Structures are given as C-alpha cells and as structure tokens.
Amino acid sequence: MKIKELLSDKYISITNEHLLDNEFKGLYATDLLSQAIHAAKSGNILLTIISNLNTVAVAVMIDLPCIIICSQKQVAKTMIDKANDEGICILSTKLHEHEVIIDLYQRGFL
Amino acid sequence: MVEKEYQIIAKNYDLAGRASSDIKRTLKSINLCRSLMKRVCSASYEAEINVVIHSVGGYAIFYMDDEIIRLEFHDDGPGILDIEQAMQEGYSTATEIDHMNGFGAGMGLSNIKKSADVMNITSTYEGTDLILTFYRTGECRED
C-alpha cells in the first residue's frame, strides 16, 4: 500500500511529493530508537515524536519507508533534506501516537 | 575481501550513523540477504551511536570476506566500568540530551549481542574495544 492512500486533512506531507508513492506494510510506534531498531519490521511506518536526523538514519538502516512525526513536533529543515536525499517520506500530524493508530485502524489501514 | 575504516566523532549527532550508512550501501551492493543485512546494520548503528554518546571519540573497521562480516569499534575511553551491568536492558548512563535524541534507553549493548553471532567486548579507562562477527554461511532466516 502506498503512503498517499492514508493521507487525510490530519496529515501533512513535508518531504518531496514523489515519496508518497513509497510502499508500506504496518506500523511501529516508539520514542526509543533502539526499540525501533530492535523490533520494527522492514516496510513499517515509524510513529514517533523523536524528530531529528537520527530518526531518519534509523529509518534508512532498517528500511522504513515513512516516519510520522506526531503531536505537532517541529521538524528541522536538515531532517527534511536528509529524508529527501535518502528517499524517506515524512508526514507531520497534530495527533498523538495513539490517536494515529486509532485513526489508521478505523480507516482500515491496519 | 573488503575492509574499510571510519572515524566516529563524539557527541556529534548530525554525523552519527555515517559509518553504518556506508556499510549498508556496501552490503546492499552485494545483495546480502535481508535478515543478515538487518542484523549487521542494527548492530552497527547501535555500536556507532554508543561511541558517539559515551566515548571521547573512536573509529570503526568493517571487514568482509566470503565467510564472515566483522565490525570493530574502538574508542579512546573513558571505558565501561561494569560490562555486565551495562549489558542489562534498561541500565544507562546517558544524559538528557541523549534522551532527547531518542537514545539512552539502555538497550544498545543487549540489542547488539542479540544481533551478532559472536560479540567480544573489553574495556578499560583507556577505551572500549567491541568486535562483532557475523557468519555469512548457513543463514537466510527471513523476518
């Protein structure tokens, strides 16, 4: 499934538009990057409030196509630039992590 | 046979992961199977971050031949006081800044041990030496 399919007015894409074509399968939510490295599966979307270059580096390392930055945390331009370079899509949302999970579940994505 | 060396700079979160990214590119270029690649990359990234967070700086060496992949991480101290304690999940000496960067949960070393086939670690106040070996033969467990 492509990232663009789950877009709604609650999510803003902040990386290059073509990255919305990235394919995903399932999601993993954590604010501990080590836990993501340990337990997220390749193809998962990462739900987190950790908004920095390391989040992108972890996504690259374990093949995560998309990061959803929750709770309206600021995303620095350096992070967006790196994500664009590495082909990782970033969505930003006001929703908290559990609300994203509920939203995606209710809309049939999980 | 491939051998590469990378410098790792202490406290520089912006460059953290540079060595591991390059190692991943090398592994991708030889089409290493996904499960082994994930184990190597996970361990590599965790170990690199450990050097960034906890040491005064160091370097990594990536070695690969037909049978093994070996990752070495060497730093210049201050060393791990009690390795057994550091291996326990949840134990961490990381700072508030590390936590804000998403690290310091006390999972790094135990994650590394789970990922590698063989892990050797020695540490004194002059530095820590971590050597990880992954066997290329007999594996392709898919996730």
mmCIF file of C-alpha atoms in Angstrom:
data_model
loop_
_atom_site.group_PDB
_atom_site.id
_atom_site.type_symbol
_atom_site.label_atom_id
_atom_site.label_comp_id
_atom_site.label_asym_id
_atom_site.label_seq_id
_atom_site.Cartn_x
_atom_site.Cartn_y
_atom_site.Cartn_z
ATOM 1 C CA MET A 1 0.000 0.000 0.000
ATOM 2 C CA LYS A 2 1.245 3.493 -0.807
ATOM 3 C CA ILE A 3 1.688 6.220 1.821
ATOM 4 C CA LYS A 4 -0.530 8.621 -0.161
ATOM 5 C CA GLU A 5 -3.511 6.345 0.387
ATOM 6 C CA LEU A 6 -3.583 7.132 4.099
ATOM 7 C CA LEU A 7 -3.370 10.918 3.710
ATOM 8 C CA SER A 8 -6.228 13.000 5.095
ATOM 9 C CA ASP A 9 -6.573 16.555 6.394
ATOM 10 C CA LYS A 10 -4.916 15.379 9.610
ATOM 11 C CA TYR A 11 -1.565 14.604 7.979
ATOM 12 C CA ILE A 12 0.792 16.960 6.180
ATOM 13 C CA SER A 13 3.459 15.635 3.840
ATOM 14 C CA ILE A 14 6.637 17.636 4.384
ATOM 15 C CA THR A 15 9.020 15.760 2.093
ATOM 16 C CA ASN A 16 9.058 15.539 -1.711
ATOM 17 C CA GLU A 17 5.713 14.564 -3.197
ATOM 18 C CA HIS A 18 7.010 11.519 -5.076
ATOM 19 C CA LEU A 19 7.936 9.909 -1.727
ATOM 20 C CA LEU A 20 4.200 9.491 -1.068
ATOM 21 C CA ASP A 21 4.491 6.603 -3.534
ATOM 22 C CA ASN A 22 6.658 4.696 -1.025
ATOM 23 C CA GLU A 23 5.065 1.367 -0.149
ATOM 24 C CA PHE A 24 4.400 0.448 3.465
ATOM 25 C CA LYS A 25 3.178 -2.536 5.418
ATOM 26 C CA GLY A 26 2.067 -1.984 9.018
ATOM 27 C CA LEU A 27 3.458 0.457 11.518
ATOM 28 C CA TYR A 28 5.540 0.574 14.630
ATOM 29 C CA ALA A 29 5.217 3.207 17.357
ATOM 30 C CA THR A 30 8.021 4.081 19.752
ATOM 31 C CA ASP A 31 10.043 7.003 21.033
ATOM 32 C CA LEU A 32 13.075 4.840 21.732
ATOM 33 C CA LEU A 33 15.120 4.499 18.572
ATOM 34 C CA SER A 34 16.847 1.385 19.909
ATOM 35 C CA GLN A 35 13.455 -0.242 20.294
ATOM 36 C CA ALA A 36 12.648 0.660 16.678
ATOM 37 C CA ILE A 37 15.934 -0.876 15.541
ATOM 38 C CA HIS A 38 15.172 -3.990 17.546
ATOM 39 C CA ALA A 39 11.514 -4.529 16.768
ATOM 40 C CA ALA A 40 10.274 -2.569 13.739
ATOM 41 C CA LYS A 41 9.974 -4.612 10.582
ATOM 42 C CA SER A 42 11.176 -3.601 7.177
ATOM 43 C CA GLY A 43 8.369 -1.709 5.405
ATOM 44 C CA ASN A 44 6.780 -0.405 8.622
ATOM 45 C CA ILE A 45 5.852 3.236 9.117
ATOM 46 C CA LEU A 46 7.559 4.621 12.232
ATOM 47 C CA LEU A 47 5.291 6.640 14.537
ATOM 48 C CA THR A 48 7.279 8.797 16.922
ATOM 49 C CA ILE A 49 7.798 12.206 18.484
ATOM 50 C CA ILE A 50 11.593 11.935 18.125
ATOM 51 C CA SER A 51 12.215 14.491 15.426
ATOM 52 C CA ASN A 52 15.858 14.618 14.420
ATOM 53 C CA LEU A 53 18.426 13.302 11.961
ATOM 54 C CA ASN A 54 18.850 10.065 13.908
ATOM 55 C CA THR A 55 15.238 9.132 13.266
ATOM 56 C CA VAL A 56 15.925 9.315 9.530
ATOM 57 C CA ALA A 57 19.185 7.381 9.973
ATOM 58 C CA VAL A 58 17.313 4.583 11.755
ATOM 59 C CA ALA A 59 14.657 4.504 9.014
ATOM 60 C CA VAL A 60 17.391 4.145 6.403
ATOM 61 C CA MET A 61 19.173 1.488 8.436
ATOM 62 C CA ILE A 62 16.180 -0.840 8.793
ATOM 63 C CA ASP A 63 14.257 0.040 5.610
ATOM 64 C CA LEU A 64 11.336 2.048 6.943
ATOM 65 C CA PRO A 65 9.640 3.951 4.085
ATOM 66 C CA CYS A 66 7.943 6.621 6.194
ATOM 67 C CA ILE A 67 8.114 8.450 9.522
ATOM 68 C CA ILE A 68 5.035 10.064 11.030
ATOM 69 C CA ILE A 69 6.076 12.806 13.448
ATOM 70 C CA CYS A 70 3.245 13.071 15.964
ATOM 71 C CA SER A 71 1.962 15.686 18.430
ATOM 72 C CA GLN A 72 2.926 18.526 16.080
ATOM 73 C CA LYS A 73 6.620 18.285 16.978
ATOM 74 C CA GLN A 74 8.794 20.623 14.924
ATOM 75 C CA VAL A 75 10.796 19.061 12.110
ATOM 76 C CA ALA A 76 14.074 20.779 11.235
ATOM 77 C CA LYS A 77 14.935 21.532 7.607
ATOM 78 C CA THR A 78 18.095 19.426 7.946
ATOM 79 C CA MET A 79 15.924 16.426 8.797
ATOM 80 C CA ILE A 80 13.621 17.055 5.829
ATOM 81 C CA ASP A 81 16.613 17.446 3.497
ATOM 82 C CA LYS A 82 18.170 14.211 4.709
ATOM 83 C CA ALA A 83 14.873 12.343 4.361
ATOM 84 C CA ASN A 84 14.517 13.636 0.784
ATOM 85 C CA ASP A 85 18.068 12.542 -0.005
ATOM 86 C CA GLU A 86 17.511 9.089 1.457
ATOM 87 C CA GLY A 87 14.031 8.562 -0.007
ATOM 88 C CA ILE A 88 12.190 8.513 3.315
ATOM 89 C CA CYS A 89 8.727 10.119 3.424
ATOM 90 C CA ILE A 90 7.863 12.263 6.462
ATOM 91 C CA LEU A 91 4.325 13.106 7.495
ATOM 92 C CA SER A 92 3.559 15.558 10.275
ATOM 93 C CA THR A 93 0.398 15.455 12.365
ATOM 94 C CA LYS A 94 -1.227 17.145 15.350
ATOM 95 C CA LEU A 95 -2.478 13.760 16.503
ATOM 96 C CA HIS A 96 -0.755 11.899 19.309
ATOM 97 C CA GLU A 97 0.669 8.465 18.593
ATOM 98 C CA HIS A 98 -2.280 6.504 19.967
ATOM 99 C CA GLU A 99 -4.691 8.736 18.033
ATOM 100 C CA VAL A 100 -2.852 7.994 14.778
ATOM 101 C CA ILE A 101 -3.104 4.278 15.478
ATOM 102 C CA ILE A 102 -6.841 4.582 16.200
ATOM 103 C CA ASP A 103 -7.350 6.724 13.076
ATOM 104 C CA LEU A 104 -5.482 4.340 10.772
ATOM 105 C CA TYR A 105 -7.204 1.321 12.304
ATOM 106 C CA GLN A 106 -10.653 2.866 11.925
ATOM 107 C CA ARG A 107 -9.926 3.667 8.291
ATOM 108 C CA GLY A 108 -8.856 0.085 7.655
ATOM 109 C CA PHE A 109 -5.115 0.526 7.121
ATOM 110 C CA LEU A 110 -4.061 -1.741 9.989
ATOM 111 C CA MET B 1 37.546 -9.108 0.605
ATOM 112 C CA VAL B 2 36.556 -5.610 1.672
ATOM 113 C CA GLU B 3 38.000 -3.575 4.517
ATOM 114 C CA LYS B 4 37.064 -0.007 5.408
ATOM 115 C CA GLU B 5 37.779 2.299 8.301
ATOM 116 C CA TYR B 6 35.574 5.126 9.589
ATOM 117 C CA GLN B 7 36.199 7.882 12.087
ATOM 118 C CA ILE B 8 33.476 8.384 14.722
ATOM 119 C CA ILE B 9 33.207 11.796 16.344
ATOM 120 C CA ALA B 10 31.985 12.078 19.940
ATOM 121 C CA LYS B 11 28.718 13.937 20.677
ATOM 122 C CA ASN B 12 28.141 14.741 17.010
ATOM 123 C CA TYR B 13 24.601 13.515 16.458
ATOM 124 C CA ASP B 14 24.407 15.035 13.000
ATOM 125 C CA LEU B 15 27.152 12.758 11.684
ATOM 126 C CA ALA B 16 26.134 9.751 13.783
ATOM 127 C CA GLY B 17 25.235 6.832 11.572
ATOM 128 C CA ARG B 18 27.519 7.848 8.713
ATOM 129 C CA ALA B 19 29.695 4.735 9.042
ATOM 130 C CA SER B 20 26.692 2.438 9.326
ATOM 131 C CA SER B 21 25.033 4.023 6.277
ATOM 132 C CA ASP B 22 28.127 3.387 4.212
ATOM 133 C CA ILE B 23 28.361 -0.197 5.476
ATOM 134 C CA LYS B 24 24.727 -0.694 4.491
ATOM 135 C CA ARG B 25 25.412 0.625 0.987
ATOM 136 C CA THR B 26 28.275 -1.865 0.650
ATOM 137 C CA LEU B 27 26.087 -4.765 1.818
ATOM 138 C CA LYS B 28 23.266 -3.725 -0.493
ATOM 139 C CA SER B 29 25.624 -3.613 -3.441
ATOM 140 C CA ILE B 30 26.434 -7.306 -2.977
ATOM 141 C CA ASN B 31 22.759 -8.208 -2.453
ATOM 142 C CA LEU B 32 23.254 -9.617 1.009
ATOM 143 C CA CYS B 33 20.083 -11.305 2.234
ATOM 144 C CA ARG B 34 17.724 -9.040 4.102
ATOM 145 C CA SER B 35 17.723 -10.752 7.503
ATOM 146 C CA LEU B 36 21.514 -10.786 7.785
ATOM 147 C CA MET B 37 21.697 -7.221 6.497
ATOM 148 C CA LYS B 38 19.249 -6.111 9.202
ATOM 149 C CA ARG B 39 21.309 -7.811 11.908
ATOM 150 C CA VAL B 40 24.553 -6.246 10.714
ATOM 151 C CA CYS B 41 23.063 -2.773 10.224
ATOM 152 C CA SER B 42 21.210 -2.795 13.561
ATOM 153 C CA ALA B 43 24.334 -3.799 15.473
ATOM 154 C CA SER B 44 26.497 -1.380 13.533
ATOM 155 C CA TYR B 45 24.218 1.587 14.148
ATOM 156 C CA GLU B 46 23.785 0.838 17.856
ATOM 157 C CA ALA B 47 27.544 0.429 18.312
ATOM 158 C CA GLU B 48 28.282 3.606 16.380
ATOM 159 C CA ILE B 49 25.775 5.559 18.478
ATOM 160 C CA ASN B 50 27.368 4.140 21.633
ATOM 161 C CA VAL B 51 30.721 5.576 20.590
ATOM 162 C CA VAL B 52 29.067 8.944 19.797
ATOM 163 C CA ILE B 53 27.178 9.113 23.095
ATOM 164 C CA HIS B 54 29.561 7.590 25.593
ATOM 165 C CA SER B 55 33.143 7.995 24.407
ATOM 166 C CA VAL B 56 35.555 10.777 23.611
ATOM 167 C CA GLY B 57 35.677 9.510 20.038
ATOM 168 C CA GLY B 58 36.897 6.498 18.135
ATOM 169 C CA TYR B 59 36.782 4.568 14.895
ATOM 170 C CA ALA B 60 35.114 1.591 13.255
ATOM 171 C CA ILE B 61 36.518 -1.063 10.931
ATOM 172 C CA PHE B 62 34.306 -3.022 8.559
ATOM 173 C CA TYR B 63 35.719 -6.268 7.204
ATOM 174 C CA MET B 64 34.017 -8.747 4.915
ATOM 175 C CA ASP B 65 35.095 -11.879 3.090
ATOM 176 C CA ASP B 66 33.174 -14.874 1.705
ATOM 177 C CA GLU B 67 32.596 -16.363 5.140
ATOM 178 C CA ILE B 68 32.257 -13.597 7.678
ATOM 179 C CA ILE B 69 31.416 -9.960 8.237
ATOM 180 C CA ARG B 70 33.321 -8.369 11.098
ATOM 181 C CA LEU B 71 32.662 -4.999 12.700
ATOM 182 C CA GLU B 72 35.149 -3.467 15.096
ATOM 183 C CA PHE B 73 34.522 -0.391 17.214
ATOM 184 C CA HIS B 74 37.380 1.125 19.140
ATOM 185 C CA ASP B 75 37.256 4.260 21.251
ATOM 186 C CA ASP B 76 39.611 6.209 23.483
ATOM 187 C CA GLY B 77 37.702 5.983 26.735
ATOM 188 C CA PRO B 78 36.545 6.574 29.361
ATOM 189 C CA GLY B 79 35.539 2.900 29.225
ATOM 190 C CA ILE B 80 32.698 0.882 30.707
ATOM 191 C CA LEU B 81 33.029 0.448 34.458
ATOM 192 C CA ASP B 82 30.970 -2.722 34.733
ATOM 193 C CA ILE B 83 30.272 -4.503 31.427
ATOM 194 C CA GLU B 84 27.865 -6.984 32.990
ATOM 195 C CA GLN B 85 25.762 -4.142 34.351
ATOM 196 C CA ALA B 86 25.924 -2.289 31.013
ATOM 197 C CA MET B 87 24.608 -5.418 29.279
ATOM 198 C CA GLN B 88 21.420 -5.328 31.344
ATOM 199 C CA GLU B 89 18.455 -3.850 29.491
ATOM 200 C CA GLY B 90 17.431 -0.534 30.998
ATOM 201 C CA TYR B 91 20.802 0.326 32.536
ATOM 202 C CA SER B 92 22.156 3.518 31.043
ATOM 203 C CA THR B 93 24.476 6.385 31.869
ATOM 204 C CA ALA B 94 23.135 8.533 29.027
ATOM 205 C CA THR B 95 22.270 12.181 29.552
ATOM 206 C CA GLU B 96 19.129 14.236 28.990
ATOM 207 C CA ILE B 97 20.449 15.333 25.572
ATOM 208 C CA ASP B 98 20.869 11.696 24.541
ATOM 209 C CA HIS B 99 17.285 11.014 25.596
ATOM 210 C CA MET B 100 16.016 13.949 23.532
ATOM 211 C CA ASN B 101 17.759 12.385 20.560
ATOM 212 C CA GLY B 102 15.856 9.147 21.118
ATOM 213 C CA PHE B 103 18.714 7.231 22.714
ATOM 214 C CA GLY B 104 19.890 6.237 26.143
ATOM 215 C CA ALA B 105 17.209 3.655 26.904
ATOM 216 C CA GLY B 106 19.845 1.158 27.987
ATOM 217 C CA MET B 107 19.120 -1.235 25.137
ATOM 218 C CA GLY B 108 22.149 -0.745 22.920
ATOM 219 C CA LEU B 109 24.562 -3.417 24.100
ATOM 220 C CA SER B 110 21.929 -6.092 24.615
ATOM 221 C CA ASN B 111 20.500 -5.335 21.150
ATOM 222 C CA ILE B 112 23.996 -5.684 19.714
ATOM 223 C CA LYS B 113 24.511 -9.016 21.460
ATOM 224 C CA LYS B 114 21.222 -10.349 20.094
ATOM 225 C CA SER B 115 22.112 -9.241 16.565
ATOM 226 C CA ALA B 116 25.673 -10.544 16.284
ATOM 227 C CA ASP B 117 26.738 -14.194 16.073
ATOM 228 C CA VAL B 118 29.759 -13.507 18.258
ATOM 229 C CA MET B 119 30.376 -10.455 20.421
ATOM 230 C CA ASN B 120 33.656 -9.712 22.162
ATOM 231 C CA ILE B 121 33.978 -6.668 24.352
ATOM 232 C CA THR B 122 36.824 -5.471 26.511
ATOM 233 C CA SER B 123 37.024 -2.159 28.281
ATOM 234 C CA THR B 124 39.440 -0.184 30.415
ATOM 235 C CA TYR B 125 39.577 3.519 31.245
ATOM 236 C CA GLU B 126 41.721 3.921 28.119
ATOM 237 C CA GLY B 127 38.961 2.720 25.859
ATOM 238 C CA THR B 128 36.490 0.073 24.777
ATOM 239 C CA ASP B 129 37.030 -2.499 22.038
ATOM 240 C CA LEU B 130 33.957 -4.162 20.602
ATOM 241 C CA ILE B 131 34.342 -6.860 17.965
ATOM 242 C CA LEU B 132 31.280 -8.346 16.295
ATOM 243 C CA THR B 133 31.320 -11.314 13.964
ATOM 244 C CA PHE B 134 28.510 -12.383 11.649
ATOM 245 C CA TYR B 135 28.662 -15.652 9.720
ATOM 246 C CA ARG B 136 27.610 -15.417 6.105
ATOM 247 C CA THR B 137 27.207 -19.149 5.690
ATOM 248 C CA GLY B 138 24.098 -21.042 6.689
ATOM 249 C CA GLU B 139 21.827 -18.073 7.050
ATOM 250 C CA CYS B 140 18.989 -16.640 5.470
ATOM 251 C CA ARG B 141 16.318 -16.531 8.118
ATOM 252 C CA GLU B 142 13.625 -14.309 6.688
ATOM 253 C CA ASP B 143 11.882 -11.871 9.022
#
